[in-house]
Structures are given as C-alpha cells and as structure tokens.
Short mmCIF file of C-alpha atoms in Angstrom, two decimals:
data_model
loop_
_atom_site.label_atom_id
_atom_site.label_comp_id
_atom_site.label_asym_id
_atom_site.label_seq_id
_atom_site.Cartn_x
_atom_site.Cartn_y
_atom_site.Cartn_z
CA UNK A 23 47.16 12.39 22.31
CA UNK A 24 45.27 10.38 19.94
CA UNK A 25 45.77 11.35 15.95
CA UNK A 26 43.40 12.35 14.01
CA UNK A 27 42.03 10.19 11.31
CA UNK A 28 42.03 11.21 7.90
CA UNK A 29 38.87 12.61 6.31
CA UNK A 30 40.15 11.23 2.90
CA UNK A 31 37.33 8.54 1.66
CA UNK A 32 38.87 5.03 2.20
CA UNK A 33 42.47 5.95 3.01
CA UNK A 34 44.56 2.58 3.96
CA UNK A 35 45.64 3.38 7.25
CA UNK A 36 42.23 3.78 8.76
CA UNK A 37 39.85 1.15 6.36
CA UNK A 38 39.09 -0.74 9.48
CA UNK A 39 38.77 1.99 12.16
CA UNK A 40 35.03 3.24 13.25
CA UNK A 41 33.57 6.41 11.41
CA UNK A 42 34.13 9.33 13.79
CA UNK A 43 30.72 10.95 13.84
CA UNK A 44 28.49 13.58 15.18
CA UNK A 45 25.38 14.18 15.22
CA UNK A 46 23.05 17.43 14.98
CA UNK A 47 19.28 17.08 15.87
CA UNK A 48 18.17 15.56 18.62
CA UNK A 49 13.89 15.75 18.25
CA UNK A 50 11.88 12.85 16.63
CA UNK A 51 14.45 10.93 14.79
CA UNK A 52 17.87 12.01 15.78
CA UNK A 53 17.90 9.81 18.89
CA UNK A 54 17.18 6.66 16.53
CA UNK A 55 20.30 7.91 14.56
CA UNK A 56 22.65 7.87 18.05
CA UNK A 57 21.14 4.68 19.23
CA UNK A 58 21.64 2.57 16.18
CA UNK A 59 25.19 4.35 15.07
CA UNK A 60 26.38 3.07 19.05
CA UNK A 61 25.53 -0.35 18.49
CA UNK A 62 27.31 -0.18 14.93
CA UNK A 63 30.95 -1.76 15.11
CA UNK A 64 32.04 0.37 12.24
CA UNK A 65 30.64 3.62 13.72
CA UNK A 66 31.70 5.90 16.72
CA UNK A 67 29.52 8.83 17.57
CA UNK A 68 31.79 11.55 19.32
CA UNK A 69 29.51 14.59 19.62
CA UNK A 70 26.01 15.59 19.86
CA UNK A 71 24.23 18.56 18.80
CA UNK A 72 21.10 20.10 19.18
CA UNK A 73 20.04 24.38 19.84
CA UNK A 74 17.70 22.45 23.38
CA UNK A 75 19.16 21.83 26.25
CA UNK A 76 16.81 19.64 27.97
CA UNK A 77 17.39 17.22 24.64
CA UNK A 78 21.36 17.17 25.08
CA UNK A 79 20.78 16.22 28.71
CA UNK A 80 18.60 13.58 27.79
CA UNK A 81 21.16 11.90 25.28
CA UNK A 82 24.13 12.90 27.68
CA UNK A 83 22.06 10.33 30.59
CA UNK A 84 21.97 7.50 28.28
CA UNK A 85 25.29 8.05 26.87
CA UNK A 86 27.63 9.86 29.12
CA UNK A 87 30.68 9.71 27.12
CA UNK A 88 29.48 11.85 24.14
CA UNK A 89 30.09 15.19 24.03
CA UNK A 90 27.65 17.59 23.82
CA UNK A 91 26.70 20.90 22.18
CA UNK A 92 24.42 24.09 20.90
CA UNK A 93 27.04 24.99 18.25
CA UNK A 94 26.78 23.38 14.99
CA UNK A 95 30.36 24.99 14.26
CA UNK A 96 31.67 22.62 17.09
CA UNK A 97 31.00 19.40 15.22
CA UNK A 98 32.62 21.24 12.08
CA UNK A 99 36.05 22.81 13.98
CA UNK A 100 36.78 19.18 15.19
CA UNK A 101 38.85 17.41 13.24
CA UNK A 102 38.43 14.07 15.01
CA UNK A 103 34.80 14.05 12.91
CA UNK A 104 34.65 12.36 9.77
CA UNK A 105 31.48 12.90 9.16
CA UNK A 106 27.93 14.43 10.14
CA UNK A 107 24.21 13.12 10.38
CA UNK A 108 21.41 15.79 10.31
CA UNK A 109 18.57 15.10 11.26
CA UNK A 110 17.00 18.56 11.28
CA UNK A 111 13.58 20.24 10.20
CA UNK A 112 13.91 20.41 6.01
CA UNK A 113 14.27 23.71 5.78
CA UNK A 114 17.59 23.45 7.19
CA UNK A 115 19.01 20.40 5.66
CA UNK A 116 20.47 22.33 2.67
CA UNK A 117 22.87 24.96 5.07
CA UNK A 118 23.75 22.58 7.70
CA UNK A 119 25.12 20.09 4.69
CA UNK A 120 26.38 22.69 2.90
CA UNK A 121 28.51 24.16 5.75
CA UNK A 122 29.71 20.08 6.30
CA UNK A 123 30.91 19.56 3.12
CA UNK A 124 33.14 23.04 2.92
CA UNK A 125 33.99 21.68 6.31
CA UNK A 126 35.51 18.69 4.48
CA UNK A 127 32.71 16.20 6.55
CA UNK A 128 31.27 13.41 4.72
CA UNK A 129 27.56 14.13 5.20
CA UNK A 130 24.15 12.20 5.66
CA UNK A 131 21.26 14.14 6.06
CA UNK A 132 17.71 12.82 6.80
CA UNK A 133 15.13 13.10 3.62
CA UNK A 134 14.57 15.04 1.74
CA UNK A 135 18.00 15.33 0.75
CA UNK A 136 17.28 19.63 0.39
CA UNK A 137 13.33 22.02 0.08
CA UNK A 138 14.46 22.20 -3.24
CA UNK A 139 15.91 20.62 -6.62
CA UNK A 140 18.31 23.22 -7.23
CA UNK A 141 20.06 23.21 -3.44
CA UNK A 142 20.11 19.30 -3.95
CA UNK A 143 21.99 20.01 -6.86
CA UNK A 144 24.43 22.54 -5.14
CA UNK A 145 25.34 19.43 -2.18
CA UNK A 146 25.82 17.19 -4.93
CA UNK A 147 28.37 19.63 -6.90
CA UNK A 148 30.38 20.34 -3.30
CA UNK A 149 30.26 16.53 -2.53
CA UNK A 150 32.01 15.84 -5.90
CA UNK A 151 34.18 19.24 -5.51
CA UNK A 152 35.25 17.86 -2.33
CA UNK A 153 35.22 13.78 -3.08
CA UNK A 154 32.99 13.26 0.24
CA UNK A 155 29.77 11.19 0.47
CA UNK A 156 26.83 12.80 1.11
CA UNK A 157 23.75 10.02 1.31
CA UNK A 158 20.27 10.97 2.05
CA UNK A 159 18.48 8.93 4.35
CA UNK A 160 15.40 7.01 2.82
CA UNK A 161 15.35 4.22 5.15
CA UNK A 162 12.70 1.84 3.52
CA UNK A 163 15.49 1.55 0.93
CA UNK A 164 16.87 -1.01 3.76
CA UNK A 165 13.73 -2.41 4.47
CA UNK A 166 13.70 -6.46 4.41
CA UNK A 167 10.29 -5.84 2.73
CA UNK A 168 11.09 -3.17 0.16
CA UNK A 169 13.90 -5.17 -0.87
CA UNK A 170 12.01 -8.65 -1.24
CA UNK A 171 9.57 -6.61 -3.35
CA UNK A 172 12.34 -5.42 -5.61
CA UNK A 173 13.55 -8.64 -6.20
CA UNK A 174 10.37 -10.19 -6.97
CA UNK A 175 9.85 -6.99 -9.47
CA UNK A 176 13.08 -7.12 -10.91
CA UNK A 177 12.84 -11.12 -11.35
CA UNK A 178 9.56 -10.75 -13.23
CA UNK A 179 7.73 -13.08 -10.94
CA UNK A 180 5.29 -10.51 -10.78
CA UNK A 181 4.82 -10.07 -14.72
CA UNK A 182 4.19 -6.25 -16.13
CA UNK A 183 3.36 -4.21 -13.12
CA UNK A 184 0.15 -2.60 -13.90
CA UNK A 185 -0.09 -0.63 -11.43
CA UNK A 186 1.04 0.52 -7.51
CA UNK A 187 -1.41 1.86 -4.48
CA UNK A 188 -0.08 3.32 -1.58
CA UNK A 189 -1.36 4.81 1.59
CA UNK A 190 0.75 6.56 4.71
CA UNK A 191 -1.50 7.91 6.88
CA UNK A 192 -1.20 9.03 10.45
CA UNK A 193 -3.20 11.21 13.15
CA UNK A 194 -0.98 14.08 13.61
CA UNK A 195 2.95 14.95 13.25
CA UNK A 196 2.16 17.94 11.06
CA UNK A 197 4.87 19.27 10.78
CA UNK A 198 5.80 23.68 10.84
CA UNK A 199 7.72 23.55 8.07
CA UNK A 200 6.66 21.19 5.96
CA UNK A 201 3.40 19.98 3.76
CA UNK A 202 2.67 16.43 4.18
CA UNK A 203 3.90 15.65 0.70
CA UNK A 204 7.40 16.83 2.01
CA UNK A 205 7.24 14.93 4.72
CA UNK A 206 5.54 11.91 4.31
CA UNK A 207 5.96 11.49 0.33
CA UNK A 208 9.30 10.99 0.08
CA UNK A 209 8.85 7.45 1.56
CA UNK A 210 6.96 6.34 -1.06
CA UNK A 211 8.67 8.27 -3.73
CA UNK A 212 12.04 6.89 -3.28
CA UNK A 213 10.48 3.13 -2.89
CA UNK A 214 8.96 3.84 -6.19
CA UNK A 215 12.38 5.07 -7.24
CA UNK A 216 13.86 2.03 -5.96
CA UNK A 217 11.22 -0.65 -7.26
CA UNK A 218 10.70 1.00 -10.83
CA UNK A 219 14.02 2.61 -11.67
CA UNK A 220 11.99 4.76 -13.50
CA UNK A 221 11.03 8.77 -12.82
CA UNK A 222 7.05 9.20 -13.74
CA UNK A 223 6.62 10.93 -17.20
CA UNK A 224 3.70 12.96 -15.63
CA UNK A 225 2.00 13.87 -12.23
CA UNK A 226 -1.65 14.89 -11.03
CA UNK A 227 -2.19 16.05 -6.85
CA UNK A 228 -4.65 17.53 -5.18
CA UNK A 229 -4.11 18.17 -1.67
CA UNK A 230 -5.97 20.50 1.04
CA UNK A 231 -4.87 22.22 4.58
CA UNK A 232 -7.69 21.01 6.79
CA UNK A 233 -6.11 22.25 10.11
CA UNK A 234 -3.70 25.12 8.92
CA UNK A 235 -5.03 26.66 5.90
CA UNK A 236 -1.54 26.88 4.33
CA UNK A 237 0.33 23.56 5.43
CA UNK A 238 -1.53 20.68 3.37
CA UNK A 239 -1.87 18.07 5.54
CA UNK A 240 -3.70 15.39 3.19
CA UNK A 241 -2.62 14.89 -0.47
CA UNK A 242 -3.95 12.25 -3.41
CA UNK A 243 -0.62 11.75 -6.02
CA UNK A 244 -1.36 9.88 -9.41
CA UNK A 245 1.84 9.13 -10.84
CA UNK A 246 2.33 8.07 -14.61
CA UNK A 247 5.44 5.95 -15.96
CA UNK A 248 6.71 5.65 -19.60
CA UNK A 249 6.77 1.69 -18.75
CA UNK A 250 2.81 1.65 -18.72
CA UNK A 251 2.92 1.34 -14.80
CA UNK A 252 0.50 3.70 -12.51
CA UNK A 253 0.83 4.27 -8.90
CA UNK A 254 -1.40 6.04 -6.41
CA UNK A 255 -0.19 7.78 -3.41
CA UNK A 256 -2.07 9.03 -0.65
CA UNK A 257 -1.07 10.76 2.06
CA UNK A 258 -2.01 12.36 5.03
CA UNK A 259 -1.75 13.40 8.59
CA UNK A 260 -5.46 13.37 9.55
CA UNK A 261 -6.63 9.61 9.43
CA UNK A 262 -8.78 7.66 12.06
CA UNK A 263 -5.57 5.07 12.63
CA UNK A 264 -2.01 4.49 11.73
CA UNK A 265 -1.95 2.90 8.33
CA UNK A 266 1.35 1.89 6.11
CA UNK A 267 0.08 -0.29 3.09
CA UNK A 268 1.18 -0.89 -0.30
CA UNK A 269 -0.24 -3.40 -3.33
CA UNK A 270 1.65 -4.05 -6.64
CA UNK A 271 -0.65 -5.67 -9.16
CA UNK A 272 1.01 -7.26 -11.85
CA UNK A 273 0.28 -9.49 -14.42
CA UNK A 274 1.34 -12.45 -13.11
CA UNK A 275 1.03 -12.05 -8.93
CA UNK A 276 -0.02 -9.48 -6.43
CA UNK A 277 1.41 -8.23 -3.42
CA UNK A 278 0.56 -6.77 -0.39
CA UNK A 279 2.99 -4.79 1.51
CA UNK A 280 1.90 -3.72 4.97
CA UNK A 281 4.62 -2.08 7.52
CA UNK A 282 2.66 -2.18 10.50
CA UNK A 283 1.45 -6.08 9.75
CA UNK A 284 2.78 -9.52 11.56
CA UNK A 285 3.39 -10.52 8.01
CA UNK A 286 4.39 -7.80 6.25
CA UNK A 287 4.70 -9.19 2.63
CA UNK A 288 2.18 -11.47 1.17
CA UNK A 289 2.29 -12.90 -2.23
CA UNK A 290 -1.36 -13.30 -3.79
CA UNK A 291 -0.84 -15.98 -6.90
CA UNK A 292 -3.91 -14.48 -8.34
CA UNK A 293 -4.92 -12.56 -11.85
CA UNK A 294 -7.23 -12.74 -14.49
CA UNK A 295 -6.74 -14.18 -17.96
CA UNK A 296 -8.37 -13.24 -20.85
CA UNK A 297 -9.35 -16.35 -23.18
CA UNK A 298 -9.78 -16.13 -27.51
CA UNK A 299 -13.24 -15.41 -27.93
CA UNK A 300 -15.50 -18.06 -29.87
CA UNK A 301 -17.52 -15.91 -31.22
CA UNK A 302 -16.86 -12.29 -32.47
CA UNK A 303 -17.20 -9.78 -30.03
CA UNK A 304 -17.03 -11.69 -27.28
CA UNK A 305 -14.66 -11.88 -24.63
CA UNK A 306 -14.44 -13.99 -21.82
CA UNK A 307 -12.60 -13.43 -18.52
CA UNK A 308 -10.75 -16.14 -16.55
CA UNK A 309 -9.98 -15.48 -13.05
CA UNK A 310 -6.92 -17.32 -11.09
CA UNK A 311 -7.26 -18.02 -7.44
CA UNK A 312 -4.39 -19.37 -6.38
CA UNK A 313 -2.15 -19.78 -3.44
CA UNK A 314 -0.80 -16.56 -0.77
CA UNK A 315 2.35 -16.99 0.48
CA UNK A 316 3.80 -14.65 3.21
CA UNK A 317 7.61 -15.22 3.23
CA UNK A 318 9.98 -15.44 5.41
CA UNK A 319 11.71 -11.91 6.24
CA UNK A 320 15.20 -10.84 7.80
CA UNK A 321 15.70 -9.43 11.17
CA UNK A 322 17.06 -6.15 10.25
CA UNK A 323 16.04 -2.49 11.55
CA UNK A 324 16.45 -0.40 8.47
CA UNK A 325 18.00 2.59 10.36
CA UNK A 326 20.82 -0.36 11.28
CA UNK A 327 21.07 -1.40 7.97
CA UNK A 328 21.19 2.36 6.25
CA UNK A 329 24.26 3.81 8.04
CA UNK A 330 26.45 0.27 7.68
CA UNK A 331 26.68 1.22 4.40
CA UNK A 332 26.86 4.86 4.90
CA UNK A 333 29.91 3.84 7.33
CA UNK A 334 31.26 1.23 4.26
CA UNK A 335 30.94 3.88 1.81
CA UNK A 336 33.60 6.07 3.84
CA UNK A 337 35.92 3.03 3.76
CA UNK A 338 35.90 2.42 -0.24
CA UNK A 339 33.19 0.23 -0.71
CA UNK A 340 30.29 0.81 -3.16
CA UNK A 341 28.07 3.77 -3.33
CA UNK A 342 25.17 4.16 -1.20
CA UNK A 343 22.03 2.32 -2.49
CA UNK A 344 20.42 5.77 -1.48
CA UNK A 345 22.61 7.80 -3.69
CA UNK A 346 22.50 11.65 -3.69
CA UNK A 347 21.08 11.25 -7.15
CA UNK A 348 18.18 9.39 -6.18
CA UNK A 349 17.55 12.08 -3.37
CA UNK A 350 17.50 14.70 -5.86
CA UNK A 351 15.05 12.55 -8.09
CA UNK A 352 12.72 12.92 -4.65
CA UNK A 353 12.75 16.39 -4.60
CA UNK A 354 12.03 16.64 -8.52
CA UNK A 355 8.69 14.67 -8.12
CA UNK A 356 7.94 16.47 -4.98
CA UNK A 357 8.60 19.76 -7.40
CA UNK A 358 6.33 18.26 -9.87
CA UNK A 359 3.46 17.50 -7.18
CA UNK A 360 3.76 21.13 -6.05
CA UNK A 361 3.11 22.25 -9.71
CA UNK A 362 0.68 20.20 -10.13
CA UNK A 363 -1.96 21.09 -7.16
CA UNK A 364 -0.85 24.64 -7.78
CA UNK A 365 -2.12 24.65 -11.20
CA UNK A 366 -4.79 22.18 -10.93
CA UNK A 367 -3.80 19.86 -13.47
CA UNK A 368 -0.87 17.55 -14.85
CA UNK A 369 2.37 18.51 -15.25
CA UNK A 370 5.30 16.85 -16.85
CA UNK A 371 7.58 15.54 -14.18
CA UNK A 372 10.61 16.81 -16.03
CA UNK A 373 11.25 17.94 -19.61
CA UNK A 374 13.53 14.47 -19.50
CA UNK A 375 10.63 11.24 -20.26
CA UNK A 376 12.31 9.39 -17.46
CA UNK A 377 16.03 8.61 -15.69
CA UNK A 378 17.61 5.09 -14.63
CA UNK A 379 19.71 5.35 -12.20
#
C-alpha cells in the first residue's frame, strides 16, 4: 500500500511529488478547477465532491479514476489529501475552510476568501495555528494582462495614475446568495489591490435590486486613495452584452484593458500638458497624440497559472501572490461598500488610512 505523504508544508521527502488534492463543488467553476489541476504536473486531484449527483457523474465520465463523493467529511478523513479547493456558493466558504484547516488540509477557496471580515480573519488565525496555506482564488492576479499593467504602473511608464474606470457587466448569473458586489467586485477589487498596493481611504456605492428586490444586482463604486488616485467600478448583472473593460489614465500614458478583446492591452502614448501662461490668468492646454501600442501577451490561462503556485507554495516556495491577507483586504472594501449604500453616503474604508501589503 502506498504511504501517505506528509501534510507538513515543504517537507524534503516529498518537495517533488504532486499535491494530493480534492476538490468540493462541482457547479460553474469547480470543473475549471479539476480540468486545469489534471493537466498540472505538480498537482494530483484524488477526490471529488459535490451534495448532486448528476454533477459527480458528469466529472466521474471525463475522469474515471477520481473518486467521488456527497460527503465533505470524506475529503477531510483521507489522509492521502494534502489539500482542498472549494469552490462553493460564499456563504459556505468560511465552514468548509474552516473544517479543512482543523482537518490539517492546506486550503484554497474560490473568492471571496469568507461573507465576512471577521471569518476571514478566523481562517487566517487557524492557517497560522496550523502552518497550512490557505490562498484565495482571485485569478486575474495571474492574468498576462493584469500583470503587464502592474509592471507598467509600478515602472512609472504611466506617470501618477490619476485615475482607474472599470466595468464588469453581464446578462444574468445572479447569484442566491450573493449581491453583485460580492460576486462580481472582488475581481476588480483585488486587481486594484494588486496594481495600487494601496486600500482606498474612503468609499461611495449606490446599488439597486432590479429583479429581486433584496439581491442588488447593479452597483456604481467610487473608490478614493491616499495616493491621489480615483477609480470607478461598475458592476452589474443586467447589461445588453458581456463587457470586461478597464482604463488607467496617468500622467504620462493611458491604457486600455479589455478581457474579452483580440488585443487585450493597448498602450495610448497620449496626455495633455499644461504650458506657463504668457499672460496672467491664462492657461493654455497642450494635447499629445501619440503612438498605441498593443503588446505582445503570454499564453497562459490564469486558472493554470493560480494553482502552480498554490501547488509551489505547499513545497516551500514563496507565498501566494494572492495571499490570505489580500483576500481579507477584499472583504474589508466589500464591508465598506455595504456601509456605504446602506447609509447613503461615504464611509471610511477602515479606521487605518491605507495598508501595503
């Protein structure tokens, strides 16, 4: 009989030997999870879970060697498992990684990391209790895009970044559990995250439930940073056509980010300059036209890309570059937002100005 491998994070007589994992949720994004952690050399998915049975049989036909089951408890009683991905409605995330970690599983759950700040808190403290990784999964973080944007931000080829406009919006997906801020926004809030390093000082939303009086499924974010930066977020499940688009205007270039575009990043050498007036009181305005470049991108599905290093992590390398901390940062803003279009006004993000990470 085959031995077990150790749990322990990076012990030396399994470094090189595939992540033994399983997987619980099998609905809109689970599959993606099993698909992508088969074709990973460093991963091995052993079992399957999900409470439907026609969605185990439909995993079981395309990969008949996995073990299936309705029992969360099953993934946690084997000790073959190193580790579990959920990919679950949100309201469960925080009991079904909760009941991994005590488990002694290393844990990635899909975003948001927990419904709220202080159960993402509570999965952090057992993760360190129990020296296991728990990553949440904010997939644009691996995005060839995202992370050409970051560079060109964190370069300062773009100059001050005056502001950020985003818009993810969709015809349907609503969601039971869920407003569309906690579904959609944590996209954008962890590439802000990501791009900025910076929490926003203060936040203003306004949202409405045009289907289902209670579930808002459109939502307008204004987000203010300590740096001088704005950024816009709208969001919504009740749009005419798909759309996924992002600009950065900064004082030296713009960009255009667009997810669902042939050319996904395009670099606008464009901006206005303002000249010494001759005369006082009067200023003049010069405006650069220059040339739009749409580089050359990477091959690389982000799902692929996101548990690698969730795999390398359990082996000793680095930290996740979505870190439990940054997950919790999600849910803080998405706390904020709440407070904000349940008061009707802005609201300090966090009695904290802002957080590096």
């Amino acid at each position: 009989m085959r031995a077990a491998p150790s749990n322990g994070r990076g012990a030396e007589s399994d470094i090189d030997a595939p992540v033994r994992i399983g997987v619980v949720g099998l609905g809109y994004w689970g599959p993606n999870l099993v698909r992508n952690l088969q074709e990973l050399p460093c991963a091995e998915v052993i079992a399957v879970c999900d409470q439907q049975a026609d969605a185990l049989r439909r995993i079981a036909g395309r990969y008949p060697a996995l073990q299936t089951t309705t029992d969360f408890d099953d993934l946690l009683r084997d000790p073959t498992i190193e580790a579990v991905a959920i990919a679950t409605p949100a309201s469960s995330h925080f009991p079904l990684a909760a009941a991994a970690l005590k488990a002694g599983k290393h844990v990635f759950v899909e975003k948001p990391l927990a419904d709220s700040s202080k159960a993402a808190r509570e999965l952090i403290q057992l993760a360190e209790e129990r020296e296991r990784v728990l990553m949440p999964g904010h997939t644009f973080l691996y995005s060839p895009a995202v992370n050409l944007i970051r560079d060109l931000i964190q370069s300062g080829d773009l100059g001050e970044i005056y502001f950020i406009s985003t818009s993810r919006v969709n015809l349907g997906l609503h969601q039971p559990d869920a407003s569309v801020v906690w579904d959609l926004g944590p996209h954008d809030l962890s590439i802000l995250l990501y791009w900025l390093e910076e929490l926003p000082q203060q936040v203003s939303a306004m949202s409405r439930g045009c289907i289902i009086p209670d579930v808002p499924d459109v939502a307008f974010i204004s987000l203010m940073y300590e740096s001088g930066t704005i950024a816009h977020v709208e969001l919504s499940w009740l749009a005419p056509s798909k759309l996924r688009r992002t600009a950065i205007v900064g004082s030296e270039k713009m960009v255009v980010y667009d997810d669902t575009s042939n050319e996904p990043v395009r670099i606008f050498d464009s901006g206005v300059m303002p000249r010494d007036p001759e005369t006082f009181g009067e200023y003049q305005l010069t405006y650069r036209t220059g040339d739009i470049i749409s580089p050359r991108l990477d091959v690389a599905e982000p799902i692929y890309r996101e548990m690698e290093d969730f795999c390398a992590s359990l082996r000793g390398a680095s930290a996740t570059r979505s870190s439990a901390q940054l997950g919790l940062q999600v849910v803080e803003i998405i706390e904020a937002i709440d407070r904000s279009i349940a008061s009707g006004r802005s609201v300090d993000t966090l009695p904290r100005a802002s957080s590096r990470r």
